[in-house]
XYZ file of C-alpha atoms in Angstrom:
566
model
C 26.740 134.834 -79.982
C 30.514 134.006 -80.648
C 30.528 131.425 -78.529
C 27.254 129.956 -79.902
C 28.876 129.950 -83.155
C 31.910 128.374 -82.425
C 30.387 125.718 -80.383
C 28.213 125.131 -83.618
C 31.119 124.653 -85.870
C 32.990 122.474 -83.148
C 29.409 119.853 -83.453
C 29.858 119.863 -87.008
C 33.548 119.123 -87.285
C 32.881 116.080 -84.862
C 29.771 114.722 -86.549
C 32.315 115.008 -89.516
C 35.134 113.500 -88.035
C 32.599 110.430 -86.650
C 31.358 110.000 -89.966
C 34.575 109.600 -91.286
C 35.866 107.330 -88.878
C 32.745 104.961 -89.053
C 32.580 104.830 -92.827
C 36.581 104.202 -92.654
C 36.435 101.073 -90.319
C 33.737 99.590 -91.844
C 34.739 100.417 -95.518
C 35.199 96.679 -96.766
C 35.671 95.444 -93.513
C 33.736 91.763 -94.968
C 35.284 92.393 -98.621
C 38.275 89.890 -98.462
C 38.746 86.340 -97.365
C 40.019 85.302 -93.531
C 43.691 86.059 -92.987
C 45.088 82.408 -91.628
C 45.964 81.166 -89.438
C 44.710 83.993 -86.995
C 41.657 84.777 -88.359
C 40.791 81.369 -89.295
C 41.189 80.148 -85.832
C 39.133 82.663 -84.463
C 36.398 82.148 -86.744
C 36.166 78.044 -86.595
C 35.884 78.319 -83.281
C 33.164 79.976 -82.511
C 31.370 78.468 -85.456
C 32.034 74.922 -84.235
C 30.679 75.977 -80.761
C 27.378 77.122 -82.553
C 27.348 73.918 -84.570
C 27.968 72.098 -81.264
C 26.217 74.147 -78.860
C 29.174 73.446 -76.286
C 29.904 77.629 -74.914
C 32.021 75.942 -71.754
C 35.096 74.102 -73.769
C 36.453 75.679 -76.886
C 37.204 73.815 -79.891
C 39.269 73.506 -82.952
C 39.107 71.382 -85.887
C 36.887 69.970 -83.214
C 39.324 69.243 -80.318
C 39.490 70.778 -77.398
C 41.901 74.099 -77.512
C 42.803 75.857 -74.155
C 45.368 78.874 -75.889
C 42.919 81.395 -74.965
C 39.399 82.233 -72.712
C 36.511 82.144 -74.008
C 34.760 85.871 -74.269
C 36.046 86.384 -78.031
C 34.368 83.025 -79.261
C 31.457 83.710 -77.343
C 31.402 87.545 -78.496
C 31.799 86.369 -82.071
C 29.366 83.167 -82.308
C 26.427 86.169 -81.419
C 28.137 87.597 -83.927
C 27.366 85.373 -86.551
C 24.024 84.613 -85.088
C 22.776 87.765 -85.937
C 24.505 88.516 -88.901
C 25.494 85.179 -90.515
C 28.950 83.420 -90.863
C 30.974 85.481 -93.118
C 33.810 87.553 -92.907
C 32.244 90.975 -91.829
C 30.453 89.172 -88.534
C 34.098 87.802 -88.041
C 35.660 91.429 -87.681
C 32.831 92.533 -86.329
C 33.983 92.820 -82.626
C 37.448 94.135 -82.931
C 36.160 96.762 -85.117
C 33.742 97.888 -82.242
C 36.233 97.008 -79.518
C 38.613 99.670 -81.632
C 35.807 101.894 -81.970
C 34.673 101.433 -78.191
C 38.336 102.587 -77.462
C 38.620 105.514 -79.206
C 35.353 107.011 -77.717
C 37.046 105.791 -73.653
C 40.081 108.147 -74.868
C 37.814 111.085 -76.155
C 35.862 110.863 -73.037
C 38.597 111.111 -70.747
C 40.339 113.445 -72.537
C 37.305 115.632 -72.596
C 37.059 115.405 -68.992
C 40.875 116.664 -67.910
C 41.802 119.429 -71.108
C 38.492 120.115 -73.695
C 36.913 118.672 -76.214
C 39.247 119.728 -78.586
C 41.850 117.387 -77.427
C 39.195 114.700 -76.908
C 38.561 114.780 -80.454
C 42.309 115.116 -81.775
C 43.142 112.143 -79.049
C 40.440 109.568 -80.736
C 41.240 110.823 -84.245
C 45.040 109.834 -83.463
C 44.147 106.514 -81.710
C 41.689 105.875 -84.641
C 44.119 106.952 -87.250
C 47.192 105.333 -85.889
C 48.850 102.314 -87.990
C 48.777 100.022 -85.763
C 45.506 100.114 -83.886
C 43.963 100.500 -87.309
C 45.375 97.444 -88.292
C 44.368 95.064 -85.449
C 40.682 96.253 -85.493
C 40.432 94.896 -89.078
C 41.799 91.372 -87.762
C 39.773 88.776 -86.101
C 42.019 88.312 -83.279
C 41.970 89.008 -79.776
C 44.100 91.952 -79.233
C 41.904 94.594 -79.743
C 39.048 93.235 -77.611
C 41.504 92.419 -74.599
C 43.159 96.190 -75.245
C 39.214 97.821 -75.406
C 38.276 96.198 -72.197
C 42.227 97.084 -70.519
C 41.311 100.484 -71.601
C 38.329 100.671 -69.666
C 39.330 98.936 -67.061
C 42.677 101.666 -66.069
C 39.619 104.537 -67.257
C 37.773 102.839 -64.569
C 40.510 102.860 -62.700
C 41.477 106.748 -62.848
C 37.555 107.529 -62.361
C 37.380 105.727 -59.205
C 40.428 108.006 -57.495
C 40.313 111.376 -59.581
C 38.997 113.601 -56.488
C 38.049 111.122 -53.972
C 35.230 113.086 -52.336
C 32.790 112.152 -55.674
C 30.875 109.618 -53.828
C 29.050 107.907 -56.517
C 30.749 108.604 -59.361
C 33.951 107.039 -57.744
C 32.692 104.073 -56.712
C 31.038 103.928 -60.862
C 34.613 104.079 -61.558
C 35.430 101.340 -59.581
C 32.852 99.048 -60.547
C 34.443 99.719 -64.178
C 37.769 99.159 -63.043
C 36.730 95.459 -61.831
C 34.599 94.835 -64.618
C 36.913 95.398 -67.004
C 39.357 93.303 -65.420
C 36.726 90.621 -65.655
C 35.954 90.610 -69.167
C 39.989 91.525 -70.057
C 40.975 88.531 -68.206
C 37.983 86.322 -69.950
C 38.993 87.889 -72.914
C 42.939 86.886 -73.360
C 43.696 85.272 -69.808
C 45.920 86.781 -66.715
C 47.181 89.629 -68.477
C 43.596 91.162 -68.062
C 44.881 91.269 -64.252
C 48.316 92.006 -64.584
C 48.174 95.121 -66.741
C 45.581 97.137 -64.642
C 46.780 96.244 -61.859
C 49.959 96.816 -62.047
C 49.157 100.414 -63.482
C 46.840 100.800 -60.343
C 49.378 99.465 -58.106
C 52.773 101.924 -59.234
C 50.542 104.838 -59.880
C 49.864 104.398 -55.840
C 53.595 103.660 -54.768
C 54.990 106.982 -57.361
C 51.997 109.282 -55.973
C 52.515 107.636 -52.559
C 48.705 108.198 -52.127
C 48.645 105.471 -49.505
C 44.914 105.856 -48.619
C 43.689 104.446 -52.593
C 45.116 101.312 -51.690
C 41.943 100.666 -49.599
C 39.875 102.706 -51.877
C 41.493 100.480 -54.898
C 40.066 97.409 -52.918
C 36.359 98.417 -53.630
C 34.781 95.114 -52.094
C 31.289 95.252 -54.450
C 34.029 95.608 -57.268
C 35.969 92.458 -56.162
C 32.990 90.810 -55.848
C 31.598 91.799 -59.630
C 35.281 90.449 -60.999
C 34.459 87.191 -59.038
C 31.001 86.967 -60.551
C 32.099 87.732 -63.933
C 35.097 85.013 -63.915
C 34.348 82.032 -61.418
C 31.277 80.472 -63.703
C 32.900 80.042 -67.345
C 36.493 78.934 -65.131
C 34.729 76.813 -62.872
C 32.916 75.218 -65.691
C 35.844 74.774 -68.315
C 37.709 73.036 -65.423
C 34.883 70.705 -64.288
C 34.408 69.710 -67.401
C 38.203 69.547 -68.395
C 40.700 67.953 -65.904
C 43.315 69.109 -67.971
C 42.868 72.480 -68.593
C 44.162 74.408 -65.068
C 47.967 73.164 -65.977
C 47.723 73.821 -69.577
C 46.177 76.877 -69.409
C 47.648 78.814 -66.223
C 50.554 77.002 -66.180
C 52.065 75.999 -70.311
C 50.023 79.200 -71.442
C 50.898 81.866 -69.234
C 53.871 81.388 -66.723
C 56.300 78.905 -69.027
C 54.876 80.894 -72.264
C 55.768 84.023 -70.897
C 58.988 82.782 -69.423
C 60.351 80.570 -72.228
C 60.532 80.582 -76.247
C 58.455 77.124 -76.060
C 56.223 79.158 -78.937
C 59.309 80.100 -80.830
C 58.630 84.007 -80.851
C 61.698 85.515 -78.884
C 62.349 88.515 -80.089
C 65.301 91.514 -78.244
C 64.413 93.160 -75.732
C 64.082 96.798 -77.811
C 61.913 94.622 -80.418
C 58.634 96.958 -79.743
C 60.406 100.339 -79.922
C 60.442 99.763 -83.690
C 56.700 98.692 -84.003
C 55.674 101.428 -81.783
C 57.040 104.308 -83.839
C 55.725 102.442 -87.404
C 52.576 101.770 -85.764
C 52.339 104.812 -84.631
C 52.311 106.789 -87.946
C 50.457 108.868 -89.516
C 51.465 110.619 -85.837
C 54.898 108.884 -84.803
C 56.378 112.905 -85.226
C 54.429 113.550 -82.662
C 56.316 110.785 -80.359
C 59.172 113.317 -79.031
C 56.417 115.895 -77.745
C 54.554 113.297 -76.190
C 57.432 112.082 -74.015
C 57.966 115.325 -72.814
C 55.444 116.262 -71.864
C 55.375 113.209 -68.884
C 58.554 114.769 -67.662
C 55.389 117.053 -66.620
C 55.209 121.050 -67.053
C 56.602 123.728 -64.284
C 53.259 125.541 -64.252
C 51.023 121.607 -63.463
C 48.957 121.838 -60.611
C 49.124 118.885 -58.458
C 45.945 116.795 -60.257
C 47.592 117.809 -63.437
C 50.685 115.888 -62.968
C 49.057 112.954 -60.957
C 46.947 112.520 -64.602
C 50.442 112.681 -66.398
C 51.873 109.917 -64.048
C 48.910 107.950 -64.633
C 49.238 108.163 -68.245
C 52.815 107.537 -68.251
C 52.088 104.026 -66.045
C 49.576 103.313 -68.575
C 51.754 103.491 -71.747
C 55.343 102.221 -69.398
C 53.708 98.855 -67.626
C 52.287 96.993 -70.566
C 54.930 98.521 -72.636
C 57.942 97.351 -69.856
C 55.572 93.863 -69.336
C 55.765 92.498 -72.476
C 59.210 94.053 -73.487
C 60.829 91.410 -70.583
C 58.686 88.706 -72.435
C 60.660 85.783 -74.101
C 57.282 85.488 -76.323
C 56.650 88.730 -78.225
C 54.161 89.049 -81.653
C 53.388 92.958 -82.653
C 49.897 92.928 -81.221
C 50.890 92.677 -77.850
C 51.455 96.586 -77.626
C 48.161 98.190 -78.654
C 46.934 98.423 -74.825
C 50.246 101.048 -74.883
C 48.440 103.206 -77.152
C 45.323 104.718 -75.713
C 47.693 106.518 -73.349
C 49.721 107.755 -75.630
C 46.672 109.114 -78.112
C 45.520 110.849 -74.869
C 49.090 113.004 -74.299
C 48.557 113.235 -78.005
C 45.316 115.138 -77.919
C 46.463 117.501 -75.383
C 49.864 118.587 -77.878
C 47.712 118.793 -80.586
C 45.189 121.043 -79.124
C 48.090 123.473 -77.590
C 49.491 123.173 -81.110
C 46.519 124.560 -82.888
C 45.971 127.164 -80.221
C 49.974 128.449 -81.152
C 50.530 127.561 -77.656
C 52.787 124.729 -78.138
C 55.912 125.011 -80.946
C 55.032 122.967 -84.154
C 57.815 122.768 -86.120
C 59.730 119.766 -84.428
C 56.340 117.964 -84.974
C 55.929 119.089 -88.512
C 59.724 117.967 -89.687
C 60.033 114.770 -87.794
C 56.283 113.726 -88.924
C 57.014 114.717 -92.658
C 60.252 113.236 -92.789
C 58.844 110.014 -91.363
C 56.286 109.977 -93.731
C 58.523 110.695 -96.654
C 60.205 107.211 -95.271
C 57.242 105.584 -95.293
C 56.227 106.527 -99.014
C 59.547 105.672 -100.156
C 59.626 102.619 -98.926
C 56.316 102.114 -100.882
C 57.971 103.019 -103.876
C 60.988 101.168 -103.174
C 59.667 97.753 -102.061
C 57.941 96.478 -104.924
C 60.924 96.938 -107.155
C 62.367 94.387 -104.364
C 59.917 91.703 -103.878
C 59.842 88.665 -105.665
C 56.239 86.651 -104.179
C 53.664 89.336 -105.796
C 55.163 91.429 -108.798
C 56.008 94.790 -108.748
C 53.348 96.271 -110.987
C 50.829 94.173 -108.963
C 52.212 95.785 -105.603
C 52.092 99.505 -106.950
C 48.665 99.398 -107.144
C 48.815 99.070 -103.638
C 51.888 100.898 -102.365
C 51.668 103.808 -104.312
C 48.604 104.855 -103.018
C 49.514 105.060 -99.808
C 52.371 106.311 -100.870
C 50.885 109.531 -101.683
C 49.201 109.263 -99.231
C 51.737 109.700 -97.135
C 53.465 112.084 -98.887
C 50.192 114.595 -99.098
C 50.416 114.707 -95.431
C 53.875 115.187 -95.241
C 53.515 118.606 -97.692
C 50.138 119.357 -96.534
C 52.047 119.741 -92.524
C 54.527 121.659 -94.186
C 52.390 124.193 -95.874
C 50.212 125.436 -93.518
C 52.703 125.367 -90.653
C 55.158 127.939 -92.856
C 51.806 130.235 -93.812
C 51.470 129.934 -89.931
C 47.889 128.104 -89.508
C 48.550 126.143 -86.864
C 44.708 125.226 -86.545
C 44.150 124.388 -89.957
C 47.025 122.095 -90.471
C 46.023 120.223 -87.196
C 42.432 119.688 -88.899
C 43.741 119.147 -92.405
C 46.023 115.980 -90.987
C 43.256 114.711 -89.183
C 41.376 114.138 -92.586
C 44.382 113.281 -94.371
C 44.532 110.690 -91.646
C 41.325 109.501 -91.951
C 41.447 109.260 -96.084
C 44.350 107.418 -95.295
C 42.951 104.802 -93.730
C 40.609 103.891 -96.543
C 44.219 103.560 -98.242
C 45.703 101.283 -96.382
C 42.916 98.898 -95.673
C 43.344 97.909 -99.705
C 46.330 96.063 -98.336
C 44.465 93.654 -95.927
C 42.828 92.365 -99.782
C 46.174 91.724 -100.788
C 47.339 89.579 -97.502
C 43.987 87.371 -97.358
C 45.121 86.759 -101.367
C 48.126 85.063 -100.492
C 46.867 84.053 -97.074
C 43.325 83.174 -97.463
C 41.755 79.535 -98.025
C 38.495 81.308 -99.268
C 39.140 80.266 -102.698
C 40.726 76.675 -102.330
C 37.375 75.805 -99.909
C 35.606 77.037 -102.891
C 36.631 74.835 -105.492
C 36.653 72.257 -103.358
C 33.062 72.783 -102.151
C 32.220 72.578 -105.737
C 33.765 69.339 -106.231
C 33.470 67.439 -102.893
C 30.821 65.611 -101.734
C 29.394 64.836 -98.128
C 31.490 61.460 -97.875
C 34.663 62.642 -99.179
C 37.245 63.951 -97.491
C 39.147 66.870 -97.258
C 43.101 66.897 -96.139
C 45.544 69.654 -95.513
C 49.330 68.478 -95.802
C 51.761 70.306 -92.934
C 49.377 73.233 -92.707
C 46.664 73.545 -89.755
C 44.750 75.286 -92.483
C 42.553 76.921 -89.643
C 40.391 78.705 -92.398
C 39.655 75.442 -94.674
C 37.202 74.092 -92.094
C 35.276 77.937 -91.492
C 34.380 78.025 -95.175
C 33.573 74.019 -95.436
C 31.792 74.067 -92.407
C 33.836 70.343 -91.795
C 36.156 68.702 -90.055
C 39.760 68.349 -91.890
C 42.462 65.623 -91.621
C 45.840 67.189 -90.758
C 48.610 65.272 -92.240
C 51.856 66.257 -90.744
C 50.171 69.004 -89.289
C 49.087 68.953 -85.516
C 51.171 72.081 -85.003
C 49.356 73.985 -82.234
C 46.379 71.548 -81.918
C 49.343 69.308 -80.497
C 47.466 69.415 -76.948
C 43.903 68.366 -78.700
C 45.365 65.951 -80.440
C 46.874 63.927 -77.873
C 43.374 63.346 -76.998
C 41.842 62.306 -80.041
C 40.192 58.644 -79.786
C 39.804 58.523 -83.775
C 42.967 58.088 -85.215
C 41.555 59.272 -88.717
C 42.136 63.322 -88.135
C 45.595 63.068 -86.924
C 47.532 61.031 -89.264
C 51.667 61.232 -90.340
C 53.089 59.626 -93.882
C 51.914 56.391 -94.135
C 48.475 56.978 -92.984
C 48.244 59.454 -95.945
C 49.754 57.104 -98.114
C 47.198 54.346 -97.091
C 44.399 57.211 -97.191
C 45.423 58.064 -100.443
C 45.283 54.273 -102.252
C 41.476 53.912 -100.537
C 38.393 53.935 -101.806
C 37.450 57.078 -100.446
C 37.941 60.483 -102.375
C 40.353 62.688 -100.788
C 40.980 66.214 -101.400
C 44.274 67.589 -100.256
C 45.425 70.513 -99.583
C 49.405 72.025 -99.895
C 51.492 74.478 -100.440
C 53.095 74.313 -103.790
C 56.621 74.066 -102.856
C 55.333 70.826 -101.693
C 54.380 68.889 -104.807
C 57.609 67.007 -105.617
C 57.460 66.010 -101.673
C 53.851 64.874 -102.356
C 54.612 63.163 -105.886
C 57.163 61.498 -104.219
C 55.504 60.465 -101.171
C 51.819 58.959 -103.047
C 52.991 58.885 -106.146
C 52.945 61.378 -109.451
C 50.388 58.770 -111.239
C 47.887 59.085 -108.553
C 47.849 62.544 -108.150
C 44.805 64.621 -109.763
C 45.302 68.141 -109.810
C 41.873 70.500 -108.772
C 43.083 73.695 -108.468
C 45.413 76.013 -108.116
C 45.361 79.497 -106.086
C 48.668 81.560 -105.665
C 50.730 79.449 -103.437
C 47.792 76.506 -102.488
C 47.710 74.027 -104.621
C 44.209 71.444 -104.474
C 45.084 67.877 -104.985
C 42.825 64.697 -105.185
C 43.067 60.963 -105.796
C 39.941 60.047 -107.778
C 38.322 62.257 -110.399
C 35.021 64.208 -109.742
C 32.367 64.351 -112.625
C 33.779 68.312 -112.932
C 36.927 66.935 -113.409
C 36.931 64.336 -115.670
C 34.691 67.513 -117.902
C 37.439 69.699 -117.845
C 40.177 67.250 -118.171
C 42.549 68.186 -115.548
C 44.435 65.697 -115.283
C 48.372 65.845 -114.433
C-alpha cells in the first residue's frame, strides 16, 4: 500500500514537472520578432526553398549558400507548411529538438539509477541557461545536439550488456541514424563527435571486441542511405559545393580564424558554468563523481567513463577550435544533466552531502542577481529603468532560489529543497525568456519590414546598406539589394549573373538618382555616411526603429500625408 502510494505521488510530481516544462518552452515562444542575423537566415531559407520548390540547393537572398546541410531548412519549411510562416513555426524545431533531448536523458537515466534521477536529470538539462536559451533560437545547435544525443544514447544501448540481442542491435541502428541526421543537420561534426566518444570509450575500457560490434553493417548501411541522396544531389547539381563545403567550411574553418571568431583556448569554461546555472553549484559534485566511487561495480563505472567521454570530446573538440561561438557546447550538456540527476537523487535521499552544493549554487546565484541589478546602472544602448524591468525579475529570481536552497537544507529537508529548486527552476525560465523580447527589439527587422510593407509597392525596391539584413527579406517575402553588404553571401555572390543585388557606392548612388523608388535600409550611425554619399536633399526619411533607420528617395502617397520629410 506504501509503495502504491508513493509511486502515485511520484506520477503526479512528473505530470507536474512535464506540464511545467511544456508550458515554459512554449510560453511566447512566437511572441517577438526574428533575432538577426541567425534567426533570419534560418528562416529565409527555408521560406525561399518553399517559394522555389528547390529542397536539393539552399538559398539565401536567393543565391546559393553552402555554410550548412540541409535537414534544418528542410525540418523548418514543413514547419511553416503546417503552421504558417511566422515566428513560432521558426522555433518550432529547436524547441522540440530541446524537448526531444531532455526526454533521451530521462530515459537513460531511468534505465542505470531510478526514475528519480531521470526526472531531476531532464529538469536540470531543461532548466539549464544555456540549453534553454538555444531552444528558443532558430539556429542549428540544438537540432545537431538532439540528434548527437541520440546518436552516443544509441551508442551506449548498442554495448550496455552485449548478450541483449535485439535491443543492442536497436541501439545500433540509433547510433547510425543519428549520425545521419547529425551530420545532415550541421555537417562532419555529426561524425566526429559520436564517434570519437564511441571510439575512446573502447580504447579507456579496452573492450576490444565492440570495435566489431561498433561496426554494425545494417547500421552503416542506414547512415549511407540517410546521407548519399541529398549529398549526391547538392553536388550534381552544384560543381562547387564539395570544396566549399568540406573543404572552406569544415577543415580551413576549423583550422583558421578565416570567420573571425578565435577565441582562448579556456573560452568555454566560462560559458559552461553561466550556462549552466540555475545548477552550475552543482558542477564540483558532478566532476567527482567521474573520478568514479570505491563501492562501483564494473558496469557502473564503464557508464561513468562513458559519460565523462560524452561531456570531455565535444567539450576538448571544439576547445582546440580556432572558430568558437557559445553554441558550440550544448552537445556537452546532456552528459553532464545525467551525472546531475544521479547527485541530486542521492542528495534528496541524505545520501550524498548537500551543503557544498547549496553554498556554491547560492552564492553563484547571488552573482548572477547582482549583476542584474548592477548592469543596467552600466549600460548606455537601452536605459536603465527600461532594463530593470527585465533584470530584476530574474534577479529575484535568482535570489529566491538562492534562499529557498538555504532554508530547507539548514531545517534539514534534503528532499524538499531538491523539489522546491526544480520549480524555482522552472518559474525561472518563464523569467528569463522576457529577455529574448528585448534582443529581437534591438535586433529584429520585424518592424522596419513593416513600415516598409506599408509603403512599398511591388516594383519598388528595397535596399539594406552594409547589413545582410537576413530578416528584411523573411518578413517581405522579397529579394533585397545589399549595398556594401555581401558579407557571408560572398560565395553566392560571386555567382550572381544580375549585377542589380550586389552593388558597392556608385551603383547605389546611380540607384538612388533613378526612376525607381528605393527603400533603404541602415543603421543610424550611418546617416551622415549616407547624406554624404547620395546626398542630404535626396534623402526621405520613413521610419525610424531603435537603431534602423528606413530611408527612401521618392515620396509614397503615406508620406507626402504625414509630411516626413527631412
Amino acid at each position: 500500500m506504501e509503495m502504491k502510494m508513493k509511486m502515485k505521488k511520484f506520477s503526479f510530481f512528473l505530470t507536474a514537472l512535464t506540464a511545467l516544462i511544456l508550458f515554459s518552452y512554449f510560453f511566447g515562444l512566437g511572441g517577438h520578432g526574428l533575432i538577426d542575423p541567425d534567426e533570419g537566415r534560418y528562416a529565409e531559407i527555408p521560406r525561399e526553398m518553399l517559394e522555389t520548390g528547390d529542397f536539393v540547393t539552399p538559398r539565401l537572398n536567393y543565391v546559393k549558400y553552402f555554410e550548412k546541410p540541409v535537414l534544418h531548412y528542410w525540418l523548418t519549411a514543413a514547419s511553416f507548411a503546417a503552421l504558417g510562416q511566422n515566428e513560432f513555426a521558426a522555433r518550432l524545431i529547436p524547441t522540440l529538438s530541446a524537448l526531444g533531448g531532455a526526454w533521451v536523458v530521462f530515459a537513460l537515466t531511468r534505465r542505470r539509477w531510478g526514475s528519480d534521477a531521470g526526472v531531476y536529470a531532464a529538469v536540470v538539462l531543461s532548466t539549464g541557461l544555456l540549453w534553454f536559451a538555444v531552444s528558443r533560437l532558430n539556429i542549428l545547435d540544438m537540432t545537431v545536439s538532439f540528434f548527437i544525443t541520440l546518436s552516443t544514447a544509441g551508442f551506449w544501448l548498442g554495448c550496455e550488456n552485449e548478450g541483449r540481442g535485439a535491443e543492442n542491435r536497436r541501439g545500433l541502428l540509433l547510433f547510425y541514424a543519428g549520425m545521419a541526421l547529425a551530420t545532415l543537420s550541421k555537417g562532419l561534426i555529426g561524425i566526429v563527435l559520436p564517434g570519437g566518444i564511441a571510439f575512446w570509450y573502447i580504447v579507456l575500457t579496452r573492450r576490444w571486441r565492440l570495435i566489431s560490434r561498433t561496426l554494425y553493417w545494417p547500421g552503416v548501411a542506414l547512415f549511407f542511405l540517410l546521407t548519399v541522396p541529398w549529398f549526391w544531389a547538392v553536388c550534381r547539381a552544384n560543381d562547387d559545393f564539395f570544396y566549399f563545403f568540406f573543404v572552406q567550411e569544415h577543415f580551413l574553418r576549423y583550422m583558421t580564424s578565416m570567420h573571425d571568431r578565435y577565441e582562448p583556448f579556456w573560452f568555454f569554461i566560462p560559458i559552461l558554468i553561466a550556462g549552466f546555472i540555475p545548477w552550475a553549484g552543482l558542477l564540483p559534485d558532478v566532476f567527482r563523481s567521474l573520478a568514479g566511487h570505491r563501492e562501483s561495480r564494473d558496469e557502473e563505472r564503464s557508464f561513468e567513463i562513458f559519460l565523462g567521454l560524452w561531456f570531455a570530446v565535444p567539450f576538448v573538440f571544439f576547445s582546440l577550435s580556432s572558430s568558437k561561438l557559445v553554441p558550440y557546447i550544448v552537445p556537452c550538456l546532456p552528459p553532464l544533466a545525467i551525472l546531475s540527476g544521479r547527485v541530486l537523487s542521492s542528495m534528496a535521499d541524505g545520501r550524498t552531502p548537500a551543503g557544498r552544493f547549496v553554498f556554491l549554487n547560492g552564492a553563484l546565484s547571488l552573482l548572477g542577481a547582482a549583476a542584474g541589478v548592477v548592469y543596467p546602472l552600466v549600460d548606455k544602448k537601452i536605459g536603465t529603468l527600461s532594463l530593470y524591468s527585465y533584470t530584476l525579475p530574474a534577479a529575484a529570481g535568482l535570489a529566491a532560489l538562492s534562499l529557498c536552497g538555504g532554508w530547507f537544507y539548514f531545517k534539514r529537508l534534503y528532499g524538499r529543497m531538491v523539489d522546491a529548486l526544480c520549480l524555482l527552476a522552472l518559474i525561472n525560465l518563464m523569467i528569463f525568456s522576457r529577455g529574448f523580447a528585448l534582443k529581437a527589439e534591438l535586433e529584429s527587422y520585424k518592424e522596419p519590414a513593416a513600415i516598409i510593407r506599408a509603403q512599398a509597392g511591388p516594383e519598388d525596391v528595397v535596399a539594406s546598406y552594409k547589413s545582410t539584413a537576413q530578416g528584411l527579406g523573411f518578413y517581405l517575402k522579397r529579394r533585397i539589394v545589399l549595398a556594401n553588404a555581401a558579407g557571408e553571401l560572398e560565395f553566392g555572390a560571386r555567382q550572381e549573373k544580375d549585377p542589380r543585388w550586389f552593388i558597392d557606392s556608385r551603383a547605389l548612388q546611380d540607384l538612388w538618382l533613378g526612376e525607381t523608388r528605393v527603400f533603404l535600409v541602415s543603421e543610424k550611425r550611418r546617416e551622415e555616411e549616407l547624406e554624404q554619399l547620395l546626398g542630404k536633399r535626396n534623402i526621405i526619411e520613413t521610419g525610424r526603429v531603435r537603431d534602423a533607420v528606413i530611408l527612401s528617395n521618392r515620396p509614397s502617397a503615406h508620406v507626402q500625408k504625414m509630411g516626413c520629410f527631412r
